[in-house]
XYZ file of C-alpha atoms in Angstrom:
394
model
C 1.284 11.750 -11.686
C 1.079 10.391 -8.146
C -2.150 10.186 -6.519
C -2.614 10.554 -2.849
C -5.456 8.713 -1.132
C -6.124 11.273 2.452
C -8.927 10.063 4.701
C -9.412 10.335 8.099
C -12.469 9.846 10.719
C -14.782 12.706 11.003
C -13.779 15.737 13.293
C -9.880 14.296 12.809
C -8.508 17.419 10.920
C -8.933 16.018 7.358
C -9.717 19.411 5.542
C -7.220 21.110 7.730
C -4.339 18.718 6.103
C -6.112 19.091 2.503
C -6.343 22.780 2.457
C -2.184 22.813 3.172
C -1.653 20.519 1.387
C -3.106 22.554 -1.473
C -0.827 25.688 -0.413
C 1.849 23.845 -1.015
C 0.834 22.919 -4.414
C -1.310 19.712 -4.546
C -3.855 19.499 -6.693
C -6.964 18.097 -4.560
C -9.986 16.458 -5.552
C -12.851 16.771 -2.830
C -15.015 13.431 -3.188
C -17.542 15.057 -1.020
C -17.629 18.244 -4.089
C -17.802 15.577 -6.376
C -20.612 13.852 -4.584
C -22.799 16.924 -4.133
C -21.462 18.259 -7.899
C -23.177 14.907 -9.469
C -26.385 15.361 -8.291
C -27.124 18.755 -8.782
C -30.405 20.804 -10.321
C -30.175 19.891 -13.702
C -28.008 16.890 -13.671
C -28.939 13.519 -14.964
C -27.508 11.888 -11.667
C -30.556 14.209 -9.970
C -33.114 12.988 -12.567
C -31.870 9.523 -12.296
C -32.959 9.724 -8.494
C -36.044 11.565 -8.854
C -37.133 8.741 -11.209
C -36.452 6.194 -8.493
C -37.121 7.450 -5.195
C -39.907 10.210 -6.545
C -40.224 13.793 -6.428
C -40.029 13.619 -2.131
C -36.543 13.818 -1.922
C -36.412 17.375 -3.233
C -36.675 20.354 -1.371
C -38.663 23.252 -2.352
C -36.006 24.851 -4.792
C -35.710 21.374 -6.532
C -32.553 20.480 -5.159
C -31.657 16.990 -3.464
C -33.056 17.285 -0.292
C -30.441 14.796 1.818
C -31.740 14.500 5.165
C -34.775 13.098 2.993
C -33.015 11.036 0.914
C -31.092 10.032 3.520
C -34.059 8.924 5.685
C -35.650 6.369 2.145
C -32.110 4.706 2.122
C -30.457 4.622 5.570
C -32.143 1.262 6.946
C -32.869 -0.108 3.484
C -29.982 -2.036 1.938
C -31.768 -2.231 -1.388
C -31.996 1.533 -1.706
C -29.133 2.218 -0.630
C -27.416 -0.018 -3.665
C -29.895 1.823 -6.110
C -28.899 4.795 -5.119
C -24.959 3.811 -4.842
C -25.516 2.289 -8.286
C -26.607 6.175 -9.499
C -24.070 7.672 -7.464
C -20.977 5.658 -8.028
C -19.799 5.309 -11.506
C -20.769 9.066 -12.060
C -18.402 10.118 -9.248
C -15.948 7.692 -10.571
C -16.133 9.211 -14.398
C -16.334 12.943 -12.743
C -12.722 12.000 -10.143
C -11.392 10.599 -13.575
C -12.160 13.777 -15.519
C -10.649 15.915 -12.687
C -7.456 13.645 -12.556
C -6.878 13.647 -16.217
C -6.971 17.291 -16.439
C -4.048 17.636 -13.524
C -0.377 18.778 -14.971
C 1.998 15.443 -15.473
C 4.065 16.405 -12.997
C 0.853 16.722 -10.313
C 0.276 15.342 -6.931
C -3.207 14.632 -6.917
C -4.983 13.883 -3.300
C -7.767 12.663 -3.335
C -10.225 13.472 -0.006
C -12.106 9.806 0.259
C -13.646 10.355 4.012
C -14.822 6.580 3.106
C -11.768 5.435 1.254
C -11.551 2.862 4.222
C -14.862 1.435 4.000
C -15.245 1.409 0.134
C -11.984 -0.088 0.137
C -10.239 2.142 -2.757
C -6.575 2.034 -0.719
C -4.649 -0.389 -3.708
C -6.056 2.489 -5.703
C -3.419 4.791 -4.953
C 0.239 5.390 -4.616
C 0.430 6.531 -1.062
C -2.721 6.833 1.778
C -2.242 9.278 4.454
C -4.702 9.015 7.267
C -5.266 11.866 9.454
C -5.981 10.220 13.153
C -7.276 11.924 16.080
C -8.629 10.270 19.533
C -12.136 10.328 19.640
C -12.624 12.732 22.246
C -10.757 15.390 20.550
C -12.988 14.740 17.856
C -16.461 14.938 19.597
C -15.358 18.568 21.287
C -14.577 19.497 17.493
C -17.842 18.431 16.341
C -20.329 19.385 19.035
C -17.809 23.055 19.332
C -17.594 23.852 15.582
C -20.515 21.706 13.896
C -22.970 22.742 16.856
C -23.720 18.970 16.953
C -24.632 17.240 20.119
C -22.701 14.419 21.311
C -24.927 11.562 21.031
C -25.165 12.458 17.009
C -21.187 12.783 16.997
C -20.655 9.555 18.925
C -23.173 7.887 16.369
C -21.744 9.736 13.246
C -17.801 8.200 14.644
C -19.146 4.914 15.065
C -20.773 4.830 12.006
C -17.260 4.973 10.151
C -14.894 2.662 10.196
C -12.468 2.652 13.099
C -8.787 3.870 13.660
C -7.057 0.135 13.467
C -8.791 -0.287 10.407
C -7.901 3.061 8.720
C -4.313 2.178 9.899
C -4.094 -0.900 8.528
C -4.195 0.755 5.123
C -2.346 4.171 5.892
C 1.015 4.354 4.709
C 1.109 7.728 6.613
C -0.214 8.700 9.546
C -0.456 12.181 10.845
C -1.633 12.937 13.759
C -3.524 15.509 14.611
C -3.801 15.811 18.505
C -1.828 19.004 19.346
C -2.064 23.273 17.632
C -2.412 23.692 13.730
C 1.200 24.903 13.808
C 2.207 21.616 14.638
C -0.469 19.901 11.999
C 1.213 21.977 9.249
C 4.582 20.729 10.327
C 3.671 17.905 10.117
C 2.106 17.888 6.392
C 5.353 20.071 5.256
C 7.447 17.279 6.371
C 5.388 14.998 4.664
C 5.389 17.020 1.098
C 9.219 17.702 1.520
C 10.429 14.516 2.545
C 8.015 12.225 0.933
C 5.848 13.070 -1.472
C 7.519 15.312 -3.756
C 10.801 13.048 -4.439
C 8.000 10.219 -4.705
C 6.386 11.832 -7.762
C 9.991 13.101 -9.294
C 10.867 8.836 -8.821
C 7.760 7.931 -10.275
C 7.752 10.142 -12.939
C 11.557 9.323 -14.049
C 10.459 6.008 -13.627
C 13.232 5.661 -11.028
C 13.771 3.309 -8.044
C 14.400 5.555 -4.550
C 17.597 6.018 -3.195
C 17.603 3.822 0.135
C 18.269 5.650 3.360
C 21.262 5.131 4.998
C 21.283 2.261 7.238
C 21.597 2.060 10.946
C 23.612 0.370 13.332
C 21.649 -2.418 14.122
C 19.118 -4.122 12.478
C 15.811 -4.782 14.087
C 12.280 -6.327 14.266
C 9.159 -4.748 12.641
C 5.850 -6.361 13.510
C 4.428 -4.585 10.597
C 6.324 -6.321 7.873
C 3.507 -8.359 6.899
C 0.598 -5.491 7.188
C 3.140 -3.583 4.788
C 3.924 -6.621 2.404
C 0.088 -6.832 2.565
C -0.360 -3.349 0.965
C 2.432 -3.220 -1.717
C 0.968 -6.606 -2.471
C -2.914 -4.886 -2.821
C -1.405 -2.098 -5.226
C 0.596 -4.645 -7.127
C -2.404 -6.702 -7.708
C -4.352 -4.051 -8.446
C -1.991 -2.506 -11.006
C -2.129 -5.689 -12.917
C -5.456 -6.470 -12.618
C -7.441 -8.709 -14.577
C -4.260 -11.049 -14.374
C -3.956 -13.066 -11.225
C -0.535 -13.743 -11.015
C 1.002 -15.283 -7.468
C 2.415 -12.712 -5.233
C 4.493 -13.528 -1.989
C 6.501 -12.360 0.697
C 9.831 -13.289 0.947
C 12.866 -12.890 2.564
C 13.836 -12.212 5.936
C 10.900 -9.316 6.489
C 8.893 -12.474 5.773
C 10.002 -14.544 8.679
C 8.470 -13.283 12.064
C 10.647 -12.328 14.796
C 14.073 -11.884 12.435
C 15.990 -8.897 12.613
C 16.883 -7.657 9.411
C 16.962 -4.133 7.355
C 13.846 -2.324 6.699
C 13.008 -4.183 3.161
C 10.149 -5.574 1.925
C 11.082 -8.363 -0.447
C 8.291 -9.482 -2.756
C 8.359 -12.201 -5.637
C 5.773 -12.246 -8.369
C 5.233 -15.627 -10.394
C 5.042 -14.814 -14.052
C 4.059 -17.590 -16.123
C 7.849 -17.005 -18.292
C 10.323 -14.351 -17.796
C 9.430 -12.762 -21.468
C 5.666 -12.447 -19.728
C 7.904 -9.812 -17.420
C 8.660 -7.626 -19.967
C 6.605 -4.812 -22.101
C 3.337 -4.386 -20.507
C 3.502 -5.338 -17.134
C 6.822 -3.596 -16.520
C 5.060 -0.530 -17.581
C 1.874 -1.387 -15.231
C 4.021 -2.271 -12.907
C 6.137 1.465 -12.881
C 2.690 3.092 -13.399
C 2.218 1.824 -9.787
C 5.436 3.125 -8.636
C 7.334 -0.333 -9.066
C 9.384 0.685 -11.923
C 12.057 -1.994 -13.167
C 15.943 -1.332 -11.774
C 18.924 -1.103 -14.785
C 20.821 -4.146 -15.257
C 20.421 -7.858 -15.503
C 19.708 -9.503 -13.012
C 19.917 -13.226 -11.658
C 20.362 -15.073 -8.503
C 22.786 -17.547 -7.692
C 21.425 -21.458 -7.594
C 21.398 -23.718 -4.947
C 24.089 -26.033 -5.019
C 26.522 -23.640 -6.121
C 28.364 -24.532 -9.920
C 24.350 -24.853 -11.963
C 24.786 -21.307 -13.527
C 22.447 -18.684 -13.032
C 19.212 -18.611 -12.112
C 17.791 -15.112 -13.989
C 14.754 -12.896 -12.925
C 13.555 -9.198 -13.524
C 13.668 -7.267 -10.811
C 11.865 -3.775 -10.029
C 12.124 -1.422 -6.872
C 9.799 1.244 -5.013
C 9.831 5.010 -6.535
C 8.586 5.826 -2.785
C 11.505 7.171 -0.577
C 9.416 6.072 2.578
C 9.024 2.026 1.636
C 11.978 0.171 0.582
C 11.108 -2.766 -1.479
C 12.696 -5.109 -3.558
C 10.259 -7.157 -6.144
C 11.620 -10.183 -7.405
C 10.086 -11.341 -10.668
C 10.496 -15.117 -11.217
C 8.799 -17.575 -13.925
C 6.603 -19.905 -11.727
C 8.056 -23.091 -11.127
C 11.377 -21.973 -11.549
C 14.195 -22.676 -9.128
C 14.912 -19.611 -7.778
C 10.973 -18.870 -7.157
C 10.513 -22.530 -5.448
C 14.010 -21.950 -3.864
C 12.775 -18.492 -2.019
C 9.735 -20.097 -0.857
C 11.692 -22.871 0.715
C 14.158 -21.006 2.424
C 11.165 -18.917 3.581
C 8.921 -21.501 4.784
C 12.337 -23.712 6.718
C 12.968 -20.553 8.638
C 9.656 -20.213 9.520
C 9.525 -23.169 11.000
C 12.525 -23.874 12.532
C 13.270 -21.485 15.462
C 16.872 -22.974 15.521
C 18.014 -22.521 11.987
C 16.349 -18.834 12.130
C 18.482 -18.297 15.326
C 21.880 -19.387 13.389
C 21.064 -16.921 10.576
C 20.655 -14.409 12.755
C 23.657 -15.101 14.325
C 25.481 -15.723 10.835
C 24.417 -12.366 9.639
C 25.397 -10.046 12.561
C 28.568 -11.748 12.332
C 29.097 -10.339 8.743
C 27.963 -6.938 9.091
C 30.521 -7.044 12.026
C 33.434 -7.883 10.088
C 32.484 -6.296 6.822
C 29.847 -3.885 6.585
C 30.040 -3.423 3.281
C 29.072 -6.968 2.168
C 26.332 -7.194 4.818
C 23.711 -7.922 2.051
C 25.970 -10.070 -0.210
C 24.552 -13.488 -1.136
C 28.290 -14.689 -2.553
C 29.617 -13.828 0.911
C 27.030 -16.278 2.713
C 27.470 -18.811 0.037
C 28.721 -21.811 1.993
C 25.957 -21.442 4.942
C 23.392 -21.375 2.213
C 24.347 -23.727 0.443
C 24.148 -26.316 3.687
C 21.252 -24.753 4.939
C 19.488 -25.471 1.378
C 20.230 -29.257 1.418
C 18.529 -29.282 5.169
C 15.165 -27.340 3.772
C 15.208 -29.717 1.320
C 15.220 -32.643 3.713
C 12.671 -30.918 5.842
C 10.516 -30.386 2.395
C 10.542 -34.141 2.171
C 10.137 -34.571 5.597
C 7.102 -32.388 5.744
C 5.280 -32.636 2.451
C 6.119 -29.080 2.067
C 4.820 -27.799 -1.209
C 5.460 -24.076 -2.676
C-alpha cells in the first residue's frame, strides 16, 4: 500500500487536508488519536506512567492529566526520554496495527504534526507538508483555539520551521487562500499523484515519464531531492549500508539537463542485486525496469559493462537507479565523469553545448549514449588524466 507522511506547522490547515483527503478515500491514521488512544484509563501505557511520574499526573476521573504531565517533563530532558521511552514503541506497535489492517490497495496518510522533528520522512513513500505563513497561522489559532498570541507564537516556534519541513516535503500545499481552493488543491494531488503512485507501486511498475519540454533547464533542488530518494533508499535496505550516490548530470551544479534524478547503488556483486533487495527496493517504490541492462565501456570495443537497473513508481519524481557491483568500471566510470565535470567549468560548458546540439538535430536520440559516443570517449581519457593529475579517488 502506499503510505503518505502529511505534516504541517500548527494552525497551517493540516486536519483540513486530512479530513479531504479521507473523502476521497484515504485511509488516515491520526498520530495525535494514537497518542491520546495509548495512554488511556485502563491502558498499560497509563499504568506505565503512573508508576514513574506518580499518581499527580492524573486528574480527578483518573485520566492523564497533560498540562500536568506536561509541566514534570517539559524542562527535564530525562523525563521527557522516560516518558518518550513509554510513549514511543506503543504508538509505533498501535500505527503498525492500524496500517496492517488497511485494504492492499490503500493509501494510508499518516498525520505526524512532528514527523519533521522525529525525523520519520525516509519512512514513507511520499511527505506532503501543508505550509502556511505564520501570521495566517496565529489569527487561526488565537480566532478558533481562543489562544493568545504570545502562547501561539511560542507553540510555532516550538516546532520545527518551514525550510526545514520543506526540505523533506515532496509536496507542498499551500494553504494561504479559501478552503475551496485548499480542496483543489488536495484533489489535484490525489488525482494526479497519489492514486497512479499506489496503482505503480502496487503493479510493481516504473511511472510513465511526462512528456518533455522544449528546453532543458537548471533545478537547484537536484541535490535536496537526490538527498531524499537517497534517505528512503537507505532506509528500505536498512541494516545494510551499501554506497549510494548521485550521478549524472542532475548531479553536476549549474547543468541543464531533464528533470531526472540518476542514482547508483554499490552492491558488493551484481547477484547481491537480485532477490531480496529488488523486492525491498520495489517495496519502497523503486521497483526493477524489464530487460537487461548494461552500459557501454569506456574506450569503446571492451564489451559491456552490465548493471540492474530500477525506476520510481511515483509519477511526480523521475528517477533512474543504477545498480553497479562496487569497484566495477561502470560504477568508478560514473563517478569520474561526475566528479571531472564538477570540476571543470570548461568541459561542463562543452557538454552542454554538445547536448543541445543533439536534441536540435535529433530529438529523438537526445538521451542516447551511442549517439555521444565519440565525445565520451575523449572526454573519458581527459578525466582520467585529471584523476591522475588530482589524486582523485571514487
Amino acid at each position: 500500500m502506499l503510505r503518505v507522511g502529511l505534516t504541517g506547522g500548527i494552525g497551517s490547515g493540516k486536519s483540513a487536508v486530512a479530513a479531504r483527503l479521507v473523502e476521497l478515500g484515504a485511509v488516515l491514521v491520526d498520530a495525535d488519536q494514537v497518542a491520546r488512544e495509548v495512554v488511556a484509563p485502563g491502558t498499560e501505557g497509563l499504568a506505565e506512567i503512573v508508576a514513574t511520574f506518580s499518581s499527580a499526573v492524573l486528574d480527578a476521573d483518573g485520566a492523564l492529566d497533560r498540562a500536568a504531565l506536561g509541566a514534570l517533563v517539559f524542562s527535564d530532558e530525562a523525563a521527557r526520554r522516560r516518558l518518550e521511552a513509554i510513549t514511543h514503541p506503543r504508538v509505533r506497535a498501535r500505527t503498525a496495527e492500524l496500517v496492517a489492517a488497511a485494504a492492499p490497495d490503500a493509501i494510508v496518510v499518516n498525520d505526524v504534526p512532528l514527523l519533521v522533528e522525529v525525523g520519520l520522512a525516509p519512512t514513507y513513500h511520499l511527505v506532503v507538508v501543508v505550509q502556511t505563513a505564520v501570521p495566517t497561522r496565529l489569527e487561526r489559532l488565537t480566532r478558533d483555539r481562543g489562544m493568545d498570541r504570545a502562547e501561539a507564537e511560542r507553540r510555532i516556534a516550538a516546532q520545527a520551521d518551514d525550510a526545514r519541513r520543506r526540505a523533506v516535503a515532496d509536496v507542498v500545499v499551500t494553504n494561504d487562500g479559501s478552503l475551496a481552493a485548499l480542496h483543489a488543491a488536495v484533489d489535484a494531488l490525489w488525482r494526479g499523484r497519489l492514486q497512479p503512485y499506489e496503482h505503480n507501486l502496487r503493479q510493481r511498475r516504473v511511472a510513465s515519464p511526462a512528456a518533455r519540454g522544449d528546453a532543458a533547464e537548471v533545478d537547484a533542488s537536484w541535490p535536496e531531492q537526490y538527498a531524499r530518494v537517497a534517505a528512503r533508499i537507505r532506509h528500505a535496505l536498512a541494516p545494510a549500508d551499501l554506497r549510494i550516490d548521485h550521478i549524472g548530470a542532475t548531479a553536476v551544479p549549474g547543468l541543464a539537463t531533464d528533470d531526472v534524478i540518476d542514482v547508483q547503488l554499490a552492491v558488493p556483486s551484481l547477484a547481491d542485486a537480485d532477490g531480496p533487495l529488488a523486492e525491498r527496493l520495489a517495496g519502497a517504490g523503486f521497483p526493477r525496469v524489464p530487460g537487461h541492462w548494461w552500459d557501454d565501456p569506456r574506450p569503446a570495443g571492451r564489451g559491456r559493462w552490465e548493471k540492474r537497473l530500477h525506476g520510481s513508481a511515483d509519477p511526480g519524481r523521475p528517477v533512474r537507479l543504477h545498480v553497479r557491483a562496487v569497484d566495477s568500471p561502470g560504477w568508478r566510470y560514473a563517478l569520474l565523469m561526475r566528479d571531472h565535470l564538477r570540476a571543470d567549468p570548461d568541459r561542463r560548458a562543452t557538454y552542454l553545448l554538445l547536448k543541445r546540439d543533439l536534441v536540435d538535430s535529433a530529438p529523438h536520440v537526445g538521451d542516447s549514449g551511442t549517439a555521444r559516443d565519440p565525445w565520451f570517449d575523449e572526454e573519458y581519457l581527459r578525466a582520467e588524466q585529471w584523476a591522475a593529475q588530482t589524486g582523485w579517488r571514487p
